[in-house]
XYZ file of C-alpha atoms in Angstrom:
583
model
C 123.328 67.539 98.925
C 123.333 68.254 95.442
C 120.533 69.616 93.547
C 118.803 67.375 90.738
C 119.181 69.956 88.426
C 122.679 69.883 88.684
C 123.169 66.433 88.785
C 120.921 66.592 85.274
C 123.084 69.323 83.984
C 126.461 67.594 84.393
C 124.706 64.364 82.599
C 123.620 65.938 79.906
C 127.120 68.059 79.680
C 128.758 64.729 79.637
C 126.111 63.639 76.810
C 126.986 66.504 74.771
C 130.672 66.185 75.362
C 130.629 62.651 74.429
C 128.133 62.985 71.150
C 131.148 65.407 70.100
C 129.318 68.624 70.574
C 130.432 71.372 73.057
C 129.059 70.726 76.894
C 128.302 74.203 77.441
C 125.400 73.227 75.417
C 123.570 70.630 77.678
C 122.567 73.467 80.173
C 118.776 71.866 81.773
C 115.924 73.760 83.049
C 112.639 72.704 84.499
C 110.217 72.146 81.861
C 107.547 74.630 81.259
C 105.558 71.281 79.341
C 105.099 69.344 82.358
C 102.272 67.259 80.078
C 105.381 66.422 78.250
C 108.324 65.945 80.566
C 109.966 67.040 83.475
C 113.046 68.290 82.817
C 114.110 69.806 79.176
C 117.282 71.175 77.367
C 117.170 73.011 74.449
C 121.329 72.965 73.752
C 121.061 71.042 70.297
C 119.025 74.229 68.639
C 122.176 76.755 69.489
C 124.389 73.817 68.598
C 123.003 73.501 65.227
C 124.421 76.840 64.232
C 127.758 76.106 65.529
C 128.040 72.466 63.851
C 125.581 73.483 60.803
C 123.883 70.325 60.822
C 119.930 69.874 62.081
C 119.221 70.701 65.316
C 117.103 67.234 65.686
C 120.090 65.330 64.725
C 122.207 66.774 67.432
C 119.238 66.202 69.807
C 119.439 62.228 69.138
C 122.621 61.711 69.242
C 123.122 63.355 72.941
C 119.765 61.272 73.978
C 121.072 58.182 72.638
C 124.048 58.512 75.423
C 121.585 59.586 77.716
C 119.950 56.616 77.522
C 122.295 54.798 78.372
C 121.725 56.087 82.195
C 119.231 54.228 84.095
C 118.547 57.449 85.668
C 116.285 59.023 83.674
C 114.197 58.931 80.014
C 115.049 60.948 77.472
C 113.606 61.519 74.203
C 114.415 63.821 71.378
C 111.599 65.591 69.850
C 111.356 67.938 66.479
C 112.457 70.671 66.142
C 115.370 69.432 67.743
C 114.486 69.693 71.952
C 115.506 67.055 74.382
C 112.703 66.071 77.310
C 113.343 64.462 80.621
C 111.852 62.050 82.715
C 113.426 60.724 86.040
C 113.298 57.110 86.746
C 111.515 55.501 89.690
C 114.468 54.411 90.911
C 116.143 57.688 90.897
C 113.665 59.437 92.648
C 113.451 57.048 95.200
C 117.038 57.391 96.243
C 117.295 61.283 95.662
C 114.081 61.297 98.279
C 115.581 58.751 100.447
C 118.693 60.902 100.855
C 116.631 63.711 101.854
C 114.596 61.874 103.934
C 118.075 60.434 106.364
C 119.968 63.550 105.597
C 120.046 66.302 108.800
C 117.420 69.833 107.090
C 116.538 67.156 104.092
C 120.496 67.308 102.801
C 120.383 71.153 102.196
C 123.721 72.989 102.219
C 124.572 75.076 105.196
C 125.985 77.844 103.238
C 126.285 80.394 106.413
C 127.783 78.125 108.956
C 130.294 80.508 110.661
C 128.768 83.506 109.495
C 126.813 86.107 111.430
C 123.872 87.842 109.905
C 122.164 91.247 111.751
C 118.313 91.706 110.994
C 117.101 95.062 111.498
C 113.585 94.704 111.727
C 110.289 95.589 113.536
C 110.975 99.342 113.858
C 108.767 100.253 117.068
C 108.531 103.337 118.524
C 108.530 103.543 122.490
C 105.143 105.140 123.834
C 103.487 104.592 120.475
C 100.919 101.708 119.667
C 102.104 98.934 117.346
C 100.071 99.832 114.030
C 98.808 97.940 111.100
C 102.289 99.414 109.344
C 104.355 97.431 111.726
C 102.977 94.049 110.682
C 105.126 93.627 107.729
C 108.648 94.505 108.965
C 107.781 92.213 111.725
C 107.141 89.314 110.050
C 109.095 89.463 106.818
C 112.027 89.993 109.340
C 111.387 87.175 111.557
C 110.794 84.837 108.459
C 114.067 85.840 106.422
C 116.146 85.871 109.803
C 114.264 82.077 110.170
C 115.395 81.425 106.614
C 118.731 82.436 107.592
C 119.350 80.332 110.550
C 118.257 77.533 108.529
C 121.243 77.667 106.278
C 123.560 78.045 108.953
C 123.726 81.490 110.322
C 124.401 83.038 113.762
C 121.393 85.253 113.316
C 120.645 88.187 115.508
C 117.645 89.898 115.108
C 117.203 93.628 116.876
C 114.204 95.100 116.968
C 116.313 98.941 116.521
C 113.543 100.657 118.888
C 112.538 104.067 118.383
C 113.080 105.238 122.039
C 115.262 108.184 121.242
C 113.632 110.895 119.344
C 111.012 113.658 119.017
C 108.226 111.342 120.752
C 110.383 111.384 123.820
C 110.549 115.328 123.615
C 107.004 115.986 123.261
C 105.978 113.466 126.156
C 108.366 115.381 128.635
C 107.035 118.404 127.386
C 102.932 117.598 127.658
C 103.632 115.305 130.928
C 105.419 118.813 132.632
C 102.025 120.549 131.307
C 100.163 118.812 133.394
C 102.042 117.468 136.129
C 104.504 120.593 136.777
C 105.145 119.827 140.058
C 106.673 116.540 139.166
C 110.315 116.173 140.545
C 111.757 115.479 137.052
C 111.708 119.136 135.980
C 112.996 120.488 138.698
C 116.779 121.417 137.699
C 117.719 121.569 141.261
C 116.572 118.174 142.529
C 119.108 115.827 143.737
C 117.119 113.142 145.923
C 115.999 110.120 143.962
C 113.439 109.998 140.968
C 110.138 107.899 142.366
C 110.759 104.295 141.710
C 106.618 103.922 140.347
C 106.188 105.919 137.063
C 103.828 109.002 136.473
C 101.663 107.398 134.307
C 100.118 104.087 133.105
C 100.219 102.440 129.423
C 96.461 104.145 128.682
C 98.331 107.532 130.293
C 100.998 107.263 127.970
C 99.115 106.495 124.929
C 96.881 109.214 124.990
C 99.838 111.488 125.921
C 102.128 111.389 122.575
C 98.872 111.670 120.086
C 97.802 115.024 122.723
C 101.156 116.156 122.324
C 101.688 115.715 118.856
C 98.638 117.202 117.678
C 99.580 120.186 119.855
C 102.508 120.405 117.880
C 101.465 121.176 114.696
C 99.541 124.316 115.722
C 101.535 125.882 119.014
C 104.823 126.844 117.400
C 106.256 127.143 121.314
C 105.314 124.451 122.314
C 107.267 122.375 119.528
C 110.379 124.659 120.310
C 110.057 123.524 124.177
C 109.677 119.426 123.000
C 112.566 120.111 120.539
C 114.399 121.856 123.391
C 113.656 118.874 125.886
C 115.131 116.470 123.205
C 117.746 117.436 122.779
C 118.519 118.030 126.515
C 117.302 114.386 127.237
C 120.145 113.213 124.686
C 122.625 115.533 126.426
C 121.778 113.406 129.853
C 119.503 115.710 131.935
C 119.078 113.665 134.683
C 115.168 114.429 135.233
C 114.560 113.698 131.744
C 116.690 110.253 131.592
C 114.332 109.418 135.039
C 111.389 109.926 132.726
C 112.640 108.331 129.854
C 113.216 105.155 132.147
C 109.568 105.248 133.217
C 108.555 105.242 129.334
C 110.648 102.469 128.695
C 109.672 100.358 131.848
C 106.211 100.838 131.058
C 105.637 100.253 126.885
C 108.465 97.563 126.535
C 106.204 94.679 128.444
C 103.268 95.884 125.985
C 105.158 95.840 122.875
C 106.781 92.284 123.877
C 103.229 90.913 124.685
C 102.089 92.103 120.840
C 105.078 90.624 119.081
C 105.012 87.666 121.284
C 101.225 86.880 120.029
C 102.811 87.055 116.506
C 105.553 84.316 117.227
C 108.128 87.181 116.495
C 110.758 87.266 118.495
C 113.949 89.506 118.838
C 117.691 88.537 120.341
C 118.239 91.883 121.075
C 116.028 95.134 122.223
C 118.046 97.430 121.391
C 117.560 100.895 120.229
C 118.509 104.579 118.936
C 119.573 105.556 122.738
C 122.108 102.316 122.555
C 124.048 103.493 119.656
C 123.598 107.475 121.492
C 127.182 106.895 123.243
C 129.098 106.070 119.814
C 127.827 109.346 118.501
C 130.511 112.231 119.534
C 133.294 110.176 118.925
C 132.172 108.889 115.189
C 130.999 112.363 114.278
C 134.503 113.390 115.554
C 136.075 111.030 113.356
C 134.087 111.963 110.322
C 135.410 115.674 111.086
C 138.694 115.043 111.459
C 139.317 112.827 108.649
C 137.195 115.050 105.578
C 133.823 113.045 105.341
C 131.836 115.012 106.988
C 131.772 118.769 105.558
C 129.682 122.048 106.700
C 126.327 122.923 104.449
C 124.054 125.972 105.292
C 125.155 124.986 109.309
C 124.454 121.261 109.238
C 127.443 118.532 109.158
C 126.483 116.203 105.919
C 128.052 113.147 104.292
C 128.622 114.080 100.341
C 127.415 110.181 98.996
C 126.483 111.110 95.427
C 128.422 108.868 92.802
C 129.103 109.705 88.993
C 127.111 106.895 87.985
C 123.948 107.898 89.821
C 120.796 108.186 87.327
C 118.798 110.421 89.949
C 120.192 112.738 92.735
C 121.557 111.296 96.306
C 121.306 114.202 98.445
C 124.055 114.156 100.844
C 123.794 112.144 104.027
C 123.150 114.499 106.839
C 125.378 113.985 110.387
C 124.205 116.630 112.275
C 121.788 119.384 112.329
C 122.400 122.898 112.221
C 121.096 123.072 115.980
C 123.817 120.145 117.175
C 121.058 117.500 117.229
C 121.466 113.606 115.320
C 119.186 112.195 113.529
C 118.115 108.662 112.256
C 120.882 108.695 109.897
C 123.383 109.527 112.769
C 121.965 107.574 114.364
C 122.104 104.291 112.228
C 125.432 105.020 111.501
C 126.684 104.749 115.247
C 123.880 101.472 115.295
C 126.375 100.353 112.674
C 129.486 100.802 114.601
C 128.444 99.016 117.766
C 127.413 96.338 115.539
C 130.408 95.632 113.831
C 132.393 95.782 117.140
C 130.488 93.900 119.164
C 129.311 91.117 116.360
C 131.345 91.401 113.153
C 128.273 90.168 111.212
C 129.119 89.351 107.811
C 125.716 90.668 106.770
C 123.376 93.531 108.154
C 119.760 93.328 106.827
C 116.856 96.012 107.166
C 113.692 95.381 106.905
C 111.544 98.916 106.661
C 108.938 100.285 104.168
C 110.050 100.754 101.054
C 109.561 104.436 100.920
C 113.100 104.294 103.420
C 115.027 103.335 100.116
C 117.074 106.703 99.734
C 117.847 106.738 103.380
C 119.095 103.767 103.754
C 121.057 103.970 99.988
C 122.461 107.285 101.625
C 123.300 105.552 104.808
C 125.161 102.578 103.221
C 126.934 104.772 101.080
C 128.372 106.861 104.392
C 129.151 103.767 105.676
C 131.459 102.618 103.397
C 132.677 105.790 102.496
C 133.646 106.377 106.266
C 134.863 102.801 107.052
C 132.415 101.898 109.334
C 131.526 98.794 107.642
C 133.987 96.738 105.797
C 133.491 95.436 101.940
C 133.837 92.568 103.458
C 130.433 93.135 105.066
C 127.082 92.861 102.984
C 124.613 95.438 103.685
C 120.726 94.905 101.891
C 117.461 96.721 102.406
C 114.158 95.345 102.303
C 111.731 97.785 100.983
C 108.245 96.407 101.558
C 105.129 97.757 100.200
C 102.030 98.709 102.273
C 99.176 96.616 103.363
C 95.749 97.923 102.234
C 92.244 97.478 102.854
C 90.110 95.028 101.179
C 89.288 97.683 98.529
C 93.098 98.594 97.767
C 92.400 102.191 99.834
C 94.693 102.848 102.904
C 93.488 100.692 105.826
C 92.279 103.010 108.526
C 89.353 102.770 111.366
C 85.733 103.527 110.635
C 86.903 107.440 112.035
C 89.951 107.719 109.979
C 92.559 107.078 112.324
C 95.282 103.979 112.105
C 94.404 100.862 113.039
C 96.130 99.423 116.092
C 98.384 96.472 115.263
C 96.960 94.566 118.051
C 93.358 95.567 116.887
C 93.616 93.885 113.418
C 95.011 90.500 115.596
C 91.915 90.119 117.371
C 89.640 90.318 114.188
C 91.171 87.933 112.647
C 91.142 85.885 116.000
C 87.755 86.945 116.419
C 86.855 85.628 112.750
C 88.530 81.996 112.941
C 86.942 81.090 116.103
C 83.846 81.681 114.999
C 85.043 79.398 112.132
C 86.468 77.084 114.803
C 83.388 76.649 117.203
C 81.063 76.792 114.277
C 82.049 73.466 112.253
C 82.736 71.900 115.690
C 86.501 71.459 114.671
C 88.208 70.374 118.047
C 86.845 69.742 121.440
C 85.765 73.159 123.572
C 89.147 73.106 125.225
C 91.226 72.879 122.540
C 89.543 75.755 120.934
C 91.637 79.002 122.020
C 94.951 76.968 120.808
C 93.762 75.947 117.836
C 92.079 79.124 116.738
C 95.623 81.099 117.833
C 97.565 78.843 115.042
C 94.872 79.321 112.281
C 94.667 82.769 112.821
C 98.510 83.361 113.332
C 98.836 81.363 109.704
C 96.207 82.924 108.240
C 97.911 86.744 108.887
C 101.553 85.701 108.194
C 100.568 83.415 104.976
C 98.131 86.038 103.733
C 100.873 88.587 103.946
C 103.861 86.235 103.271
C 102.439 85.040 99.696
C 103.025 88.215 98.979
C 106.290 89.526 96.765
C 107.518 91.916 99.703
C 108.031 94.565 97.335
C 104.692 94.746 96.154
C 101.500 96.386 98.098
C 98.534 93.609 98.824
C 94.882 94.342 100.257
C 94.042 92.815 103.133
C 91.553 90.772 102.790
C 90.192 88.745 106.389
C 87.540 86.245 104.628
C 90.220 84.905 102.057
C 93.116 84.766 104.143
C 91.139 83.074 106.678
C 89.802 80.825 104.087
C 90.241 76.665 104.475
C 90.590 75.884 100.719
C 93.137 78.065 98.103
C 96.192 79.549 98.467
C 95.981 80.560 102.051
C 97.368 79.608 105.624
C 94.949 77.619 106.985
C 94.627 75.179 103.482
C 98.737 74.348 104.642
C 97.791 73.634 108.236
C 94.442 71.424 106.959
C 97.125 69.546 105.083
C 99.472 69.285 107.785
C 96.755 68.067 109.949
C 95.632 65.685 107.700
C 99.077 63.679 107.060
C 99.269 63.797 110.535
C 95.906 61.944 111.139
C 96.850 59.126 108.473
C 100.729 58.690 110.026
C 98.819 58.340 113.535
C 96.360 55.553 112.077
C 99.451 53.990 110.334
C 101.396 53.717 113.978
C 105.493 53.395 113.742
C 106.162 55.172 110.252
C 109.389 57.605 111.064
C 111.872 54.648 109.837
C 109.668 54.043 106.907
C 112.330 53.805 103.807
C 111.355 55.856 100.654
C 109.813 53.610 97.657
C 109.982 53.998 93.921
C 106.259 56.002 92.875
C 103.819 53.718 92.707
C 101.559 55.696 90.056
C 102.382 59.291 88.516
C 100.520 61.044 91.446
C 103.027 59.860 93.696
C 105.978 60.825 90.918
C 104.415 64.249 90.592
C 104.598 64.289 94.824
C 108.243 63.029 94.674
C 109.218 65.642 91.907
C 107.556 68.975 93.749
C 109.757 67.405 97.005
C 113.035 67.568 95.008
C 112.728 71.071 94.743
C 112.990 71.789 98.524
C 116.746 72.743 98.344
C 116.649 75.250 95.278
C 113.341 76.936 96.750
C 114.961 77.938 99.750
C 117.889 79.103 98.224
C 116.250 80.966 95.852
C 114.206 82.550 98.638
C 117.335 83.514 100.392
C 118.974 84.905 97.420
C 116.372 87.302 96.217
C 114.611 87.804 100.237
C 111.827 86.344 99.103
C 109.742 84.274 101.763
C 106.839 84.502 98.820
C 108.499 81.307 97.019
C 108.287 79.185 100.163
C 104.467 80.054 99.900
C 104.323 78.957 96.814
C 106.390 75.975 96.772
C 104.133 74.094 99.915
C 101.181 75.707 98.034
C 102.228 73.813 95.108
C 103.329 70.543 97.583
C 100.556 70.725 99.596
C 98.276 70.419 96.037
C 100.431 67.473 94.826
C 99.663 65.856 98.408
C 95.787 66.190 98.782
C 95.962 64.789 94.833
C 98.284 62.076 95.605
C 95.870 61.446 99.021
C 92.410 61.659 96.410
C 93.733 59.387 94.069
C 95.685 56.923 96.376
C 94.465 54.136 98.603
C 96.949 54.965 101.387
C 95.900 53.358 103.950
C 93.544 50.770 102.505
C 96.033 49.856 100.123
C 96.252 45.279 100.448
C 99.673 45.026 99.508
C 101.819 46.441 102.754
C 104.748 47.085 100.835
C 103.476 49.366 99.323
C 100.891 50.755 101.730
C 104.451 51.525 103.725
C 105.869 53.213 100.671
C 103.135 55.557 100.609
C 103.563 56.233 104.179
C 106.809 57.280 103.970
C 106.648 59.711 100.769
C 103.357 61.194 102.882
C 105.645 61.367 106.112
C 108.582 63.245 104.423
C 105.685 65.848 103.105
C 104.549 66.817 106.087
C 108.131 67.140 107.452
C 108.809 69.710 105.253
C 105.553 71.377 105.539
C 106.442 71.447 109.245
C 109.835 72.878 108.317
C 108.695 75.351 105.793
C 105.848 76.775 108.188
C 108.370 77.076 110.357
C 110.509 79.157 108.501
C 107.641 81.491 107.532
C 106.577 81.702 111.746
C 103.775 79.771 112.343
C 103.227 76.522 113.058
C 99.912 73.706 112.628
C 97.205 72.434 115.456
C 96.854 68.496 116.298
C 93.058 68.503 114.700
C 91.388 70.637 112.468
């Protein structure tokens, strides 16, 4: 469906063309005067230079062919700009197209294209922290935003399940359990089918172990050693790695699964472990990779660089990979087992070098094709409510799963307090507030940018928050349900300028979500039903909807409310949360 813009554009193109001026000139943008119109071009000011004659002159002669359009109301003013208005009637069948059309009449720009999103980033045996809220849930909502346009969209969570951690658990657990079968190089019966330790085992056995590292130089050798055996296949080590998996994969699927995030594939670093010899093989043979002080490296530096790109590094001087090696063999099983046209990380933004350094290998080896886009999302970090690193009351990280049940903790109170829904509706409803209120509060946010967290205002009914867009959701919802039979309803013309401004924030559903896609920027769909869900609750204050006499237009009102909260719905649902029956 095409966008009102540039269905205003061409007009006023044509205008210009046929007032005898140049159409490049009639190029329209939204007004920053909305007081004054809706809609503006400021062509005949650059024109006046080119036909040396006053810009105001120019500016009434392309309005006066304007106005020969129904469509809209145009009006030159001094010093020579040109101001829009839509008509009623236009707006009423741009809406009603929406309204019939399949997504609201928006483009499906990636139908037969596959899209990758590398996102969520957790590490096997390791709590989810507060760091691994953002990756999770800008990922999910730009892979959402993707699949909304059209996209085969495959999300993989890229687990951490291959490295150090894995080392120093085997390490600590043969500490103290050495009489386990598993390091026992002679064994050859089978590995017991029930692991050696629980979840609350294995989470106090990595921080132990790490710790321990950083002050008993032998034992970091011995988890560096067991490492890099594990990735050579030691079969006692591959029985305990098993165990880890089996036992922190339900946990970490029970945490993402609270935050509606949800991942097509669970894959991770020990997937992409069998591509490894033969791409580093390749990169040997063919001249990429070359020897520095012992280590195998990727030289990705460009003349045009404005700060150094160390090289990429392929292999250690000891024979171990690392991330880099392995994302690049992550990057090879992708593009032969999905030929996405797009691969899409979403880490902190402090990963920008690796990732520019990883890219560059890529291409420079031929793992992925020109043909296939490759972006990184750096986000910022999430701090406390006084902009300071958000840790626990003793310093320490706060759990991921932690921070979900104070803000759970903090809407229900909300919830039982003011009485909002019956007793048994109260653990559903408070899940959706609270689930908006963490992804809006964090969503609203430019993902570049670091935000404090802030549990009071995100959880907040009024403002720019979460649970305000729910409130509003619920509350079309309550009027559609009074009205009865209103899904047929047929857009009408506005029937006062709050319902014009209502119609005019709708019309810019399409270029929002483009936008958003273009720059990976779930932020403008918070502020676009921010700014829609203001224009309804104004339209709703200053409208008789439902005790409006005349039923004409009683069902006109209907209708523009109905195709609100359908894209509220829609919008929400790109961003990964969704509203309650009753608030």
């Amino acid at each position: 469906m095409e966008k009102i813009l540039d269905i205003i554009t061409e007009k006023m193109k044509r205008a210009f063309a046929d007032a005898g001026y140049d159409a490049s000139y009639g190029r329209v943008t939204v007004s920053n005067r909305p007081d004054l119109c809706e809609y503006q071009c400021n062509g005949a000011l650059a024109a006046a230079k080119q036909y040396h004659c006053a810009p105001i002159q120019i500016a009434k002669a392309v309005a006066e062919k304007l106005n020969a359009d129904d469509d809209s109301l145009v009006e030159a003013v001094m010093p020579g700009f040109i101001n829009l208005k839509l008509s009623g009637a236009f707006l009423e069948n741009y809406l009603e197209n929406m309204r019939t059309a399949p997504d609201f009449g928006v483009e499906k720009t990636g139908a037969g294209k596959t899209i990758v999103v590398d996102y969520g980033g957790a590490n096997v045996a390791k709590p989810l922290h507060i760091g691994h809220l953002r990756p999770a849930i800008i990922g999910e909502a730009m892979k959402r935003l993707y699949a909304f346009f059209g996209y085969n969209t495959i999300g993989d969570v890229h687990l951490g399940d291959w490295g150090l951690q894995m080392g120093l658990i085997i390490a600590e657990l043969q500490d103290r359990q050495p009489n386990l079968p598993y390091f026992d190089p002679n064994f050859m019966g089978e590995y017991p089918a029930e692991p050696p330790f629980t979840l609350s085992d294995l989470e106090k056995l990595y921080p132990a172990a790490s710790a321990r590292k950083k002050v008993d130089e032998a034992f970091a050798r011995r988890a560096h050693t067991a490492t890099f055996e594990l990735q050579q296949g030691r079969r006692g080590y591959r029985a305990i790695w098993q165990h880890i998996m089996n036992v922190s994969l339900p946990d970490l699927r029970r945490i993402y699964d609270s935050l509606d995030v949800h991942f097509e594939k669970w894959l991770g670093e020990s997937d992409a472990d069998p591509y490894i010899p033969a791409m580093v093989a390749e990169m040997k043979e063919k001249g990429y990779a070359v020897l520095s002080d012992g280590a195998w490296v990727i030289p990705v530096a460009e003349e045009t660089d404005k700060k150094e790109v160390p090289p990429c590094i392929l292999v250690k001087s000891d024979g171990s990979s690392i991330y880099a090696t392995t994302d690049l063999a992550t990057m090879v099983q992708r593009m032969r087992d999905w030929h996405p046209d797009k691969m899409l990380y979403v880490t902190d933004k402090r990963q920008a070098l690796h990732f520019e350094q990883v890219f560059r290998a890529a291409r420079k080896c031929g793992i992925v094709p020109d043909t296939t886009a490759l972006e990184h999302i750096g986000h910022g970090t999430m701090n406390g409510k006084d902009g300071k690193p958000f840790k626990t009351r003793d310093g320490g990280v706060l759990r991921l799963e932690t921070l979900i049940a104070d803000m759970t903790a903090f809407v229900r109170a909300k919830v039982v307090e003011n009485k909002i829904v019956d007793a048994s509706e109260v653990d559903a409803t408070t899940a959706k507030i609270a689930l908006a209120a963490l992804k809006y509060g964090d969503l609203s946010n430019q993902p570049t940018k670091d935000y404090n967290f802030d549990l009071e205002r995100f959880a907040a009914f009024e403002g720019n928050t979460g649970p305000y867009i729910l409130y509003t959701i619920v509350r079309i919802k309550s009027i559609l349900a009074k009205y009865g039979d209103w899904a047929h309803l047929p857009i009408q013309p506005p029937a006062n300028p709050f319902a014009k401004d209502l119609m005019n924030v709708i019309t810019r559903l399409q270029p929002t979500l483009e936008a958003a896609l273009a720059s990976s920027a779930p932020n403008l769909i918070c502020a676009y039903i921010y700014e829609l869900a203001g224009a309804v609750n104004k339209f709703y204050h200053e409208t008789p909807v439902l005790k409006e006499p005349d039923a004409t237009l009683k069902a006109g009102h209907i209708a523009l409310l109905g195709l609100a909260k359908n894209i509220l719905e829609t919008c929400i649902h790109i961003l990964g949360f969704s509203a309650p029956e009753k608030m």
